[in-house]
Each structure stands twice: as C-alpha cells, then as structure tokens.
Amino acid sequence: MKIEILKEIIKKNSSKEQFAVLTNITNGNSEIFELGKPLSKEFENYKKEIENYYNLKKNGIIKETQIFIHNHIKPIEVIIVGAVHIAQYLIDFIKNLNFVITIIDPRKYFTSEQRFKNVKIINEWPKEVFKKIETSSSTALIVLTHDPKIDDPALQHALKNNFFYIGALGSKKTHTDRCQRLKEAGFNEEEIATIHGPIGIKLGGKSAPEIALSIVAQLVSETHKL
Amino acid sequence: MKKSFDETIFEEANSWLKSNQKVILATVIQTWGSSPRQIGSRMIVNEKGDFSGSVSGGCVESNVIKECLELIKNNNPFKKIEFKVSNENAWDVGLSCGGEIIIYIEQINS
C-alpha cells in the first residue's frame, strides 16, 4: 500500500462518510472507492461487483476476482442530553468505539470544557437544537437529566424520527411518570415502549461508571441489531 | 448493519512511518469455518517486531510477525499467508478453533 493511500484513509475516516479500500492482491496495488467517483483502469472492469459489496458493506475477496474490498463504515451518531457525571464516563467508554457524540445541555455550568475535552457540546435547549441538526433512524439518543423540561422534548423528537436507540435515565417511578407525559403528548404505547427505561443492561452497579458501562453495553447491542 | 469498531490502526501506522520505521500492514482477507477475527481485521508490524492490532486471537500473530520481518528483510512488497488447523502440538502455530484464514501482508511505502 502506498503511503498516500494510507493518508487518504485517515483523512476519509475523520470525514465520517462511507468509503472502501480496494486491493489487487496479485500486485499489491490499492485504491480508494467512493460511490460515484471513477475508478482507475485496474479496477473499473469490476465496478458493478465492487458497488455491490460496498452497498452490502461486505468485506472480502470479490467473487471470481483477485480484488480485496474493505469497507469503512460511517460512524453512528449518538446524542447525549445532560452533561452530567455519567456522561463523562460515557464519553470515556465510547471513545474506543466508532460513534460520533454530541452533548446537549442548556445548563452552562455543566458543560465546561474542563469537564468535556474534545467533545461537541451544544449549550442550548434540546427543542431548539433539534430544529437545527440533522438526525435519522440511525441516530441514538441517551437522555440523562431526568428533568422533563430538558429530556422530554428530546425524547419526543427521537420517537417521531424513529431513532434506533432511545435510552432514558431514571428510576422505575421516574420512567412511569415520563411514559404518562408522553402518552398525554399523543404517543401510543407501542412507541413509548421503544424507549429503554430505566436505561442500560442489568449489571447491578449503582456508581456513575457502572451505569455508564451498562448504557454503552446496551447501545452496542442495539447497534448490532441495525 | 455491519459495524467496524476498530479503525485507529492507520493513524498508528502513520505515526510509526513518521518516525522513519518500516511498516507492514497485515489484513485478514479470507476465512473458513470458525476463525477468531473477521475479514478485514488488521495488524501492523515494524522492523523491530513491534506490533499493534490483531489478525487472530493470539493464535498466529507470532508467525505473522516473523513473515513481516522476512518481507522487510527481502524487500518484497507483499505476500499471502495461509493458516490451517493446528496439529496436536500446542506450541505449533495454527488455529486451535479449527478454522482457516488467509492473511495478506504488504509494505507501506512511498
């Protein structure tokens, strides 16, 4: 592999878009593939098969060829509402996984840079933020404030937009009250049941890092169901 | 959706290259049966034999490193290495899980 290709892979990984690396295993030549961009002579005869593997996000030697394809998949967006203590541990655990994180909290004293280094923080009310940012059914939401003013608008947005993972921190009672409010806001039981609340898999721990770990475990497990 | 949670190996390779080390990239390109790591798993090796990442669960790494050092020594650009089921000698390199893998090793060069 040429060093230029390696550098391009690093650059493209940080642009967070899907691409693939092609390698001709009979001569070692590599090339980057992006949908819609032309391929060199070496690979253009196999364009159809390459696109097929790319669309299926499949890695391997393309059938009846000597081309190895390795897909670099777009990371998943995770929105955390509430720059609380647990969020600090969440960021810590998530940093080795292929997620992109945004933290939303309107309370300025929580979102200091000293608490959250190198994380995208939006210091506004969730309701305003969701008017501006792009989300989809492959976005995840984790709400941690258990303050209805802050959490509820985020939950409503996530339910309306079919986020693949929605988790809400709070006791069983907090969650029952939350479900009631969502019902009053017009969501049906089936929709409300998609919220993971109380959040996280059952680990048994009650400390902030243990709760964060149980949330990350649940998030990863739901990601693999996509 | 297939997810890759492990894509920092290229940054590491680049930092090794910046300190003027020769770097070999090893990739799992084919598997049969039960293999410890999936296709696309990567490992890097430098001329000192330092390595990062993985291509198996520790079963064949030592052999891959040896092959990588050989590749640097002979200044060959790439090589395909096949690993099959190990025999009964536990110290032999091979896959105790009964799988087969092909690993592609290549020099990163300018």
mmCIF file of N, CA, C and O in Angstrom, chain A residues 1-3 6-7 9-10 13 23-28 30 56-57 59-61 66 68 70-76 96-99 220 223-224 226, chain B residues 1-15 17-18 25 27-30 38-42 77-78 80 102 104 106-110:
data_model
loop_
_atom_site.group_PDB
_atom_site.id
_atom_site.type_symbol
_atom_site.label_atom_id
_atom_site.label_comp_id
_atom_site.label_asym_id
_atom_site.label_seq_id
_atom_site.Cartn_x
_atom_site.Cartn_y
_atom_site.Cartn_z
ATOM 1 N N MET A 1 0.843 -1.195 0.000
ATOM 2 C CA MET A 1 0.000 0.000 0.000
ATOM 3 C C MET A 1 0.875 1.241 0.000
ATOM 4 O O MET A 1 1.831 1.333 0.766
ATOM 5 N N LYS A 2 0.503 2.190 -0.844
ATOM 6 C CA LYS A 2 1.266 3.439 -0.896
ATOM 7 C C LYS A 2 0.888 4.303 0.304
ATOM 8 O O LYS A 2 -0.249 4.297 0.755
ATOM 9 N N ILE A 3 1.867 5.073 0.751
ATOM 10 C CA ILE A 3 1.629 5.920 1.919
ATOM 11 C C ILE A 3 0.526 6.964 1.648
ATOM 12 O O ILE A 3 -0.223 7.334 2.547
ATOM 13 N N LEU A 6 -2.707 5.420 2.515
ATOM 14 C CA LEU A 6 -2.846 5.360 3.967
ATOM 15 C C LEU A 6 -3.305 6.714 4.521
ATOM 16 O O LEU A 6 -4.223 6.799 5.331
ATOM 17 N N LYS A 7 -2.668 7.782 4.015
ATOM 18 C CA LYS A 7 -3.022 9.126 4.492
ATOM 19 C C LYS A 7 -4.451 9.490 4.108
ATOM 20 O O LYS A 7 -5.168 10.138 4.860
ATOM 21 N N ILE A 9 -6.887 7.353 3.703
ATOM 22 C CA ILE A 9 -7.787 6.568 4.560
ATOM 23 C C ILE A 9 -8.006 7.306 5.881
ATOM 24 O O ILE A 9 -9.137 7.449 6.347
ATOM 25 N N ILE A 10 -6.912 7.820 6.455
ATOM 26 C CA ILE A 10 -7.015 8.531 7.733
ATOM 27 C C ILE A 10 -7.898 9.770 7.580
ATOM 28 O O ILE A 10 -8.787 10.019 8.381
ATOM 29 N N ASN A 13 -11.539 8.677 7.068
ATOM 30 C CA ASN A 13 -12.129 8.175 8.315
ATOM 31 C C ASN A 13 -12.649 9.326 9.154
ATOM 32 O O ASN A 13 -13.703 9.229 9.760
ATOM 33 N N THR A 23 -7.898 -3.570 -2.895
ATOM 34 C CA THR A 23 -6.513 -4.029 -3.078
ATOM 35 C C THR A 23 -6.496 -5.161 -4.097
ATOM 36 O O THR A 23 -7.260 -6.118 -3.968
ATOM 37 N N ASN A 24 -5.661 -5.013 -5.108
ATOM 38 C CA ASN A 24 -5.432 -6.106 -6.040
ATOM 39 C C ASN A 24 -4.373 -7.001 -5.398
ATOM 40 O O ASN A 24 -3.204 -6.620 -5.304
ATOM 41 N N ILE A 25 -4.782 -8.189 -4.947
ATOM 42 C CA ILE A 25 -3.842 -8.999 -4.157
ATOM 43 C C ILE A 25 -2.789 -9.694 -5.015
ATOM 44 O O ILE A 25 -1.869 -10.307 -4.492
ATOM 45 N N THR A 26 -2.904 -9.571 -6.335
ATOM 46 C CA THR A 26 -1.863 -10.180 -7.169
ATOM 47 C C THR A 26 -0.696 -9.223 -7.405
ATOM 48 O O THR A 26 0.397 -9.646 -7.783
ATOM 49 N N ASN A 27 -0.919 -7.901 -7.197
ATOM 50 C CA ASN A 27 0.205 -6.975 -7.389
ATOM 51 C C ASN A 27 0.356 -5.940 -6.267
ATOM 52 O O ASN A 27 1.271 -5.125 -6.285
ATOM 53 N N GLY A 28 -0.560 -5.964 -5.303
ATOM 54 C CA GLY A 28 -0.434 -5.068 -4.149
ATOM 55 C C GLY A 28 -0.970 -3.652 -4.377
ATOM 56 O O GLY A 28 -0.938 -2.837 -3.471
ATOM 57 N N SER A 30 -3.405 -0.573 -4.444
ATOM 58 C CA SER A 30 -4.637 -0.238 -3.726
ATOM 59 C C SER A 30 -5.227 1.050 -4.243
ATOM 60 O O SER A 30 -4.527 1.883 -4.826
ATOM 61 N N LEU A 56 -23.611 -3.596 0.278
ATOM 62 C CA LEU A 56 -23.900 -4.583 1.336
ATOM 63 C C LEU A 56 -22.963 -4.416 2.533
ATOM 64 O O LEU A 56 -23.052 -5.130 3.507
ATOM 65 N N LYS A 57 -22.018 -3.481 2.405
ATOM 66 C CA LYS A 57 -20.979 -3.239 3.429
ATOM 67 C C LYS A 57 -20.237 -4.538 3.742
ATOM 68 O O LYS A 57 -19.979 -4.884 4.888
ATOM 69 N N ASN A 59 -17.051 -7.108 3.447
ATOM 70 C CA ASN A 59 -15.602 -7.153 3.255
ATOM 71 C C ASN A 59 -15.203 -8.509 2.696
ATOM 72 O O ASN A 59 -15.810 -9.512 3.021
ATOM 73 N N GLY A 60 -14.159 -8.557 1.869
ATOM 74 C CA GLY A 60 -13.668 -9.847 1.400
ATOM 75 C C GLY A 60 -13.120 -9.771 -0.005
ATOM 76 O O GLY A 60 -13.075 -8.702 -0.628
ATOM 77 N N ILE A 61 -12.694 -10.942 -0.500
ATOM 78 C CA ILE A 61 -12.214 -11.017 -1.880
ATOM 79 C C ILE A 61 -13.448 -11.129 -2.764
ATOM 80 O O ILE A 61 -14.279 -12.022 -2.576
ATOM 81 N N GLN A 66 -9.449 -11.052 -8.015
ATOM 82 C CA GLN A 66 -8.331 -11.027 -7.070
ATOM 83 C C GLN A 66 -8.344 -9.686 -6.350
ATOM 84 O O GLN A 66 -7.302 -9.139 -5.998
ATOM 85 N N PHE A 68 -9.512 -7.446 -3.145
ATOM 86 C CA PHE A 68 -9.995 -7.455 -1.764
ATOM 87 C C PHE A 68 -10.618 -6.099 -1.473
ATOM 88 O O PHE A 68 -10.036 -5.056 -1.772
ATOM 89 N N HIS A 70 -12.380 -3.615 1.452
ATOM 90 C CA HIS A 70 -12.570 -3.375 2.888
ATOM 91 C C HIS A 70 -13.361 -2.081 3.068
ATOM 92 O O HIS A 70 -12.902 -1.011 2.692
ATOM 93 N N ASN A 71 -14.561 -2.214 3.609
ATOM 94 C CA ASN A 71 -15.431 -1.037 3.763
ATOM 95 C C ASN A 71 -15.161 -0.286 5.063
ATOM 96 O O ASN A 71 -15.003 -0.899 6.114
ATOM 97 N N HIS A 72 -15.119 1.017 4.956
ATOM 98 C CA HIS A 72 -15.037 1.873 6.137
ATOM 99 C C HIS A 72 -16.401 2.521 6.304
ATOM 100 O O HIS A 72 -16.811 3.329 5.480
ATOM 101 N N ILE A 73 -17.080 2.120 7.357
ATOM 102 C CA ILE A 73 -18.483 2.483 7.513
ATOM 103 C C ILE A 73 -18.638 3.750 8.340
ATOM 104 O O ILE A 73 -17.876 3.999 9.274
ATOM 105 N N LYS A 74 -19.637 4.531 7.927
ATOM 106 C CA LYS A 74 -19.938 5.770 8.621
ATOM 107 C C LYS A 74 -20.239 5.501 10.103
ATOM 108 O O LYS A 74 -21.011 4.606 10.422
ATOM 109 N N PRO A 75 -19.617 6.272 10.996
ATOM 110 C CA PRO A 75 -19.919 6.032 12.410
ATOM 111 C C PRO A 75 -21.342 6.451 12.776
ATOM 112 O O PRO A 75 -21.953 7.258 12.073
ATOM 113 N N ILE A 76 -21.834 5.912 13.858
ATOM 114 C CA ILE A 76 -23.202 6.201 14.281
ATOM 115 C C ILE A 76 -23.238 7.422 15.190
ATOM 116 O O ILE A 76 -22.384 7.603 16.060
ATOM 117 N N ASN A 96 -13.416 4.489 22.307
ATOM 118 C CA ASN A 96 -12.779 3.440 21.510
ATOM 119 C C ASN A 96 -13.738 2.767 20.536
ATOM 120 O O ASN A 96 -13.383 1.787 19.874
ATOM 121 N N LEU A 97 -14.951 3.262 20.455
ATOM 122 C CA LEU A 97 -15.940 2.670 19.553
ATOM 123 C C LEU A 97 -16.236 3.679 18.451
ATOM 124 O O LEU A 97 -15.989 4.860 18.597
ATOM 125 N N ASN A 98 -16.786 3.167 17.357
ATOM 126 C CA ASN A 98 -16.981 4.037 16.189
ATOM 127 C C ASN A 98 -18.295 4.832 16.262
ATOM 128 O O ASN A 98 -19.179 4.663 15.445
ATOM 129 N N PHE A 99 -18.417 5.686 17.289
ATOM 130 C CA PHE A 99 -19.592 6.543 17.426
ATOM 131 C C PHE A 99 -19.150 8.008 17.349
ATOM 132 O O PHE A 99 -18.019 8.328 17.685
ATOM 133 N N VAL A 220 -24.352 -0.672 22.202
ATOM 134 C CA VAL A 220 -23.630 -1.507 21.237
ATOM 135 C C VAL A 220 -24.513 -2.678 20.799
ATOM 136 O O VAL A 220 -24.613 -2.991 19.613
ATOM 137 N N THR A 223 -26.978 -1.510 18.385
ATOM 138 C CA THR A 223 -26.327 -1.130 17.133
ATOM 139 C C THR A 223 -26.170 -2.351 16.227
ATOM 140 O O THR A 223 -26.350 -2.262 15.014
ATOM 141 N N HIS A 224 -25.869 -3.493 16.822
ATOM 142 C CA HIS A 224 -25.684 -4.702 16.017
ATOM 143 C C HIS A 224 -26.995 -5.280 15.514
ATOM 144 O O HIS A 224 -26.988 -6.171 14.680
ATOM 145 N N LEU A 226 -29.113 -3.354 13.996
ATOM 146 C CA LEU A 226 -29.475 -2.497 12.850
ATOM 147 C C LEU A 226 -29.362 -3.248 11.531
ATOM 148 O O LEU A 226 -28.425 -3.992 11.338
ATOM 149 N N MET B 1 -26.878 -3.957 10.055
ATOM 150 C CA MET B 1 -25.740 -3.130 9.626
ATOM 151 C C MET B 1 -24.441 -3.693 10.191
ATOM 152 O O MET B 1 -24.356 -4.008 11.366
ATOM 153 N N LYS B 2 -23.447 -3.831 9.326
ATOM 154 C CA LYS B 2 -22.159 -4.309 9.838
ATOM 155 C C LYS B 2 -21.361 -3.105 10.321
ATOM 156 O O LYS B 2 -21.259 -2.105 9.647
ATOM 157 N N LYS B 3 -20.809 -3.248 11.503
ATOM 158 C CA LYS B 3 -20.102 -2.122 12.095
ATOM 159 C C LYS B 3 -18.649 -2.466 12.302
ATOM 160 O O LYS B 3 -18.303 -3.565 12.672
ATOM 161 N N SER B 4 -17.800 -1.481 12.062
ATOM 162 C CA SER B 4 -16.424 -1.684 12.455
ATOM 163 C C SER B 4 -16.147 -0.757 13.618
ATOM 164 O O SER B 4 -16.306 0.449 13.514
ATOM 165 N N PHE B 5 -15.733 -1.332 14.728
ATOM 166 C CA PHE B 5 -15.461 -0.509 15.897
ATOM 167 C C PHE B 5 -13.962 -0.327 16.076
ATOM 168 O O PHE B 5 -13.483 -0.031 17.133
ATOM 169 N N ASP B 6 -13.219 -0.595 15.000
ATOM 170 C CA ASP B 6 -11.783 -0.711 15.234
ATOM 171 C C ASP B 6 -11.036 -0.169 14.019
ATOM 172 O O ASP B 6 -10.648 -0.889 13.142
ATOM 173 N N GLU B 7 -10.912 1.161 13.956
ATOM 174 C CA GLU B 7 -10.320 1.770 12.764
ATOM 175 C C GLU B 7 -9.230 2.778 13.076
ATOM 176 O O GLU B 7 -9.047 3.758 12.373
ATOM 177 N N THR B 8 -8.482 2.542 14.153
ATOM 178 C CA THR B 8 -7.441 3.509 14.506
ATOM 179 C C THR B 8 -6.053 3.035 14.070
ATOM 180 O O THR B 8 -5.075 3.740 14.234
ATOM 181 N N ILE B 9 -6.003 1.841 13.486
ATOM 182 C CA ILE B 9 -4.718 1.234 13.149
ATOM 183 C C ILE B 9 -3.940 2.080 12.121
ATOM 184 O O ILE B 9 -2.720 2.144 12.159
ATOM 185 N N PHE B 10 -4.660 2.763 11.236
ATOM 186 C CA PHE B 10 -3.981 3.551 10.199
ATOM 187 C C PHE B 10 -3.275 4.772 10.787
ATOM 188 O O PHE B 10 -2.198 5.133 10.341
ATOM 189 N N GLU B 11 -3.909 5.379 11.793
ATOM 190 C CA GLU B 11 -3.262 6.510 12.479
ATOM 191 C C GLU B 11 -1.952 6.040 13.118
ATOM 192 O O GLU B 11 -0.928 6.711 13.050
ATOM 193 N N GLU B 12 -2.019 4.879 13.728
ATOM 194 C CA GLU B 12 -0.836 4.341 14.390
ATOM 195 C C GLU B 12 0.266 4.018 13.373
ATOM 196 O O GLU B 12 1.437 4.330 13.600
ATOM 197 N N ALA B 13 -0.140 3.429 12.242
ATOM 198 C CA ALA B 13 0.828 3.117 11.186
ATOM 199 C C ALA B 13 1.509 4.401 10.721
ATOM 200 O O ALA B 13 2.726 4.459 10.534
ATOM 201 N N ASN B 14 0.706 5.458 10.574
ATOM 202 C CA ASN B 14 1.241 6.726 10.099
ATOM 203 C C ASN B 14 2.245 7.308 11.091
ATOM 204 O O ASN B 14 3.290 7.832 10.690
ATOM 205 N N SER B 15 1.950 7.179 12.380
ATOM 206 C CA SER B 15 2.888 7.742 13.357
ATOM 207 C C SER B 15 4.194 6.926 13.388
ATOM 208 O O SER B 15 5.264 7.480 13.604
ATOM 209 N N LEU B 17 5.434 5.501 10.699
ATOM 210 C CA LEU B 17 6.133 5.892 9.467
ATOM 211 C C LEU B 17 6.832 7.232 9.646
ATOM 212 O O LEU B 17 7.936 7.441 9.148
ATOM 213 N N LYS B 18 6.166 8.128 10.389
ATOM 214 C CA LYS B 18 6.744 9.452 10.623
ATOM 215 C C LYS B 18 8.056 9.361 11.388
ATOM 216 O O LYS B 18 8.916 10.216 11.246
ATOM 217 N N LEU B 25 1.549 -3.860 6.840
ATOM 218 C CA LEU B 25 0.137 -3.965 7.197
ATOM 219 C C LEU B 25 -0.305 -5.402 6.927
ATOM 220 O O LEU B 25 -0.094 -5.932 5.840
ATOM 221 N N THR B 27 -3.602 -8.023 6.918
ATOM 222 C CA THR B 27 -5.068 -7.984 6.882
ATOM 223 C C THR B 27 -5.618 -9.392 6.703
ATOM 224 O O THR B 27 -5.119 -10.153 5.877
ATOM 225 N N VAL B 28 -6.649 -9.730 7.450
ATOM 226 C CA VAL B 28 -7.349 -11.000 7.230
ATOM 227 C C VAL B 28 -8.208 -10.815 5.977
ATOM 228 O O VAL B 28 -9.096 -9.970 5.952
ATOM 229 N N ILE B 29 -7.891 -11.569 4.893
ATOM 230 C CA ILE B 29 -8.656 -11.362 3.657
ATOM 231 C C ILE B 29 -9.636 -12.503 3.369
ATOM 232 O O ILE B 29 -10.525 -12.354 2.543
ATOM 233 N N GLN B 30 -9.460 -13.636 4.034
ATOM 234 C CA GLN B 30 -10.382 -14.740 3.786
ATOM 235 C C GLN B 30 -10.427 -15.648 5.014
ATOM 236 O O GLN B 30 -9.415 -15.818 5.691
ATOM 237 N N GLN B 38 -12.694 -11.471 12.262
ATOM 238 C CA GLN B 38 -13.390 -11.409 10.987
ATOM 239 C C GLN B 38 -12.530 -10.831 9.853
ATOM 240 O O GLN B 38 -11.492 -10.225 10.098
ATOM 241 N N ILE B 39 -13.023 -11.035 8.636
ATOM 242 C CA ILE B 39 -12.347 -10.493 7.453
ATOM 243 C C ILE B 39 -12.209 -8.981 7.608
ATOM 244 O O ILE B 39 -13.149 -8.311 8.019
ATOM 245 N N GLY B 40 -11.044 -8.460 7.268
ATOM 246 C CA GLY B 40 -10.823 -7.017 7.380
ATOM 247 C C GLY B 40 -10.087 -6.650 8.667
ATOM 248 O O GLY B 40 -9.697 -5.501 8.834
ATOM 249 N N SER B 41 -9.888 -7.607 9.567
ATOM 250 C CA SER B 41 -9.142 -7.306 10.794
ATOM 251 C C SER B 41 -7.688 -7.017 10.436
ATOM 252 O O SER B 41 -7.130 -7.653 9.552
ATOM 253 N N ARG B 42 -7.099 -6.044 11.107
ATOM 254 C CA ARG B 42 -5.764 -5.572 10.726
ATOM 255 C C ARG B 42 -4.769 -5.601 11.868
ATOM 256 O O ARG B 42 -5.129 -5.456 13.027
ATOM 257 N N PRO B 77 7.259 -6.654 -1.735
ATOM 258 C CA PRO B 77 6.143 -5.748 -1.486
ATOM 259 C C PRO B 77 4.964 -6.376 -0.735
ATOM 260 O O PRO B 77 4.297 -5.700 0.035
ATOM 261 N N PHE B 78 4.682 -7.655 -0.995
ATOM 262 C CA PHE B 78 3.509 -8.260 -0.347
ATOM 263 C C PHE B 78 3.622 -9.785 -0.338
ATOM 264 O O PHE B 78 4.446 -10.366 -1.049
ATOM 265 N N LYS B 80 0.931 -13.503 0.600
ATOM 266 C CA LYS B 80 -0.294 -14.113 1.128
ATOM 267 C C LYS B 80 0.117 -15.291 2.008
ATOM 268 O O LYS B 80 0.901 -16.129 1.592
ATOM 269 N N ILE B 102 -6.669 -16.665 5.633
ATOM 270 C CA ILE B 102 -5.595 -16.168 4.774
ATOM 271 C C ILE B 102 -5.311 -14.725 5.181
ATOM 272 O O ILE B 102 -6.229 -13.904 5.319
ATOM 273 N N TYR B 104 -3.031 -11.281 4.341
ATOM 274 C CA TYR B 104 -2.281 -10.592 3.297
ATOM 275 C C TYR B 104 -1.370 -9.601 3.990
ATOM 276 O O TYR B 104 -1.843 -8.749 4.749
ATOM 277 N N GLU B 106 1.538 -6.574 3.527
ATOM 278 C CA GLU B 106 2.049 -5.654 2.499
ATOM 279 C C GLU B 106 2.859 -4.532 3.146
ATOM 280 O O GLU B 106 2.532 -4.070 4.240
ATOM 281 N N GLN B 107 3.881 -4.104 2.457
ATOM 282 C CA GLN B 107 4.676 -2.969 2.942
ATOM 283 C C GLN B 107 3.938 -1.675 2.651
ATOM 284 O O GLN B 107 3.301 -1.530 1.603
ATOM 285 N N ILE B 108 4.023 -0.733 3.571
ATOM 286 C CA ILE B 108 3.501 0.602 3.285
ATOM 287 C C ILE B 108 4.688 1.429 2.824
ATOM 288 O O ILE B 108 5.681 1.568 3.541
ATOM 289 N N ASN B 109 4.622 1.907 1.594
ATOM 290 C CA ASN B 109 5.785 2.619 1.055
ATOM 291 C C ASN B 109 5.406 3.850 0.254
ATOM 292 O O ASN B 109 4.250 4.034 -0.118
ATOM 293 N N SER B 110 6.411 4.675 -0.019
ATOM 294 C CA SER B 110 6.138 5.928 -0.730
ATOM 295 C C SER B 110 6.185 5.811 -2.209
ATOM 296 O O SER B 110 6.335 5.080 -2.935
#
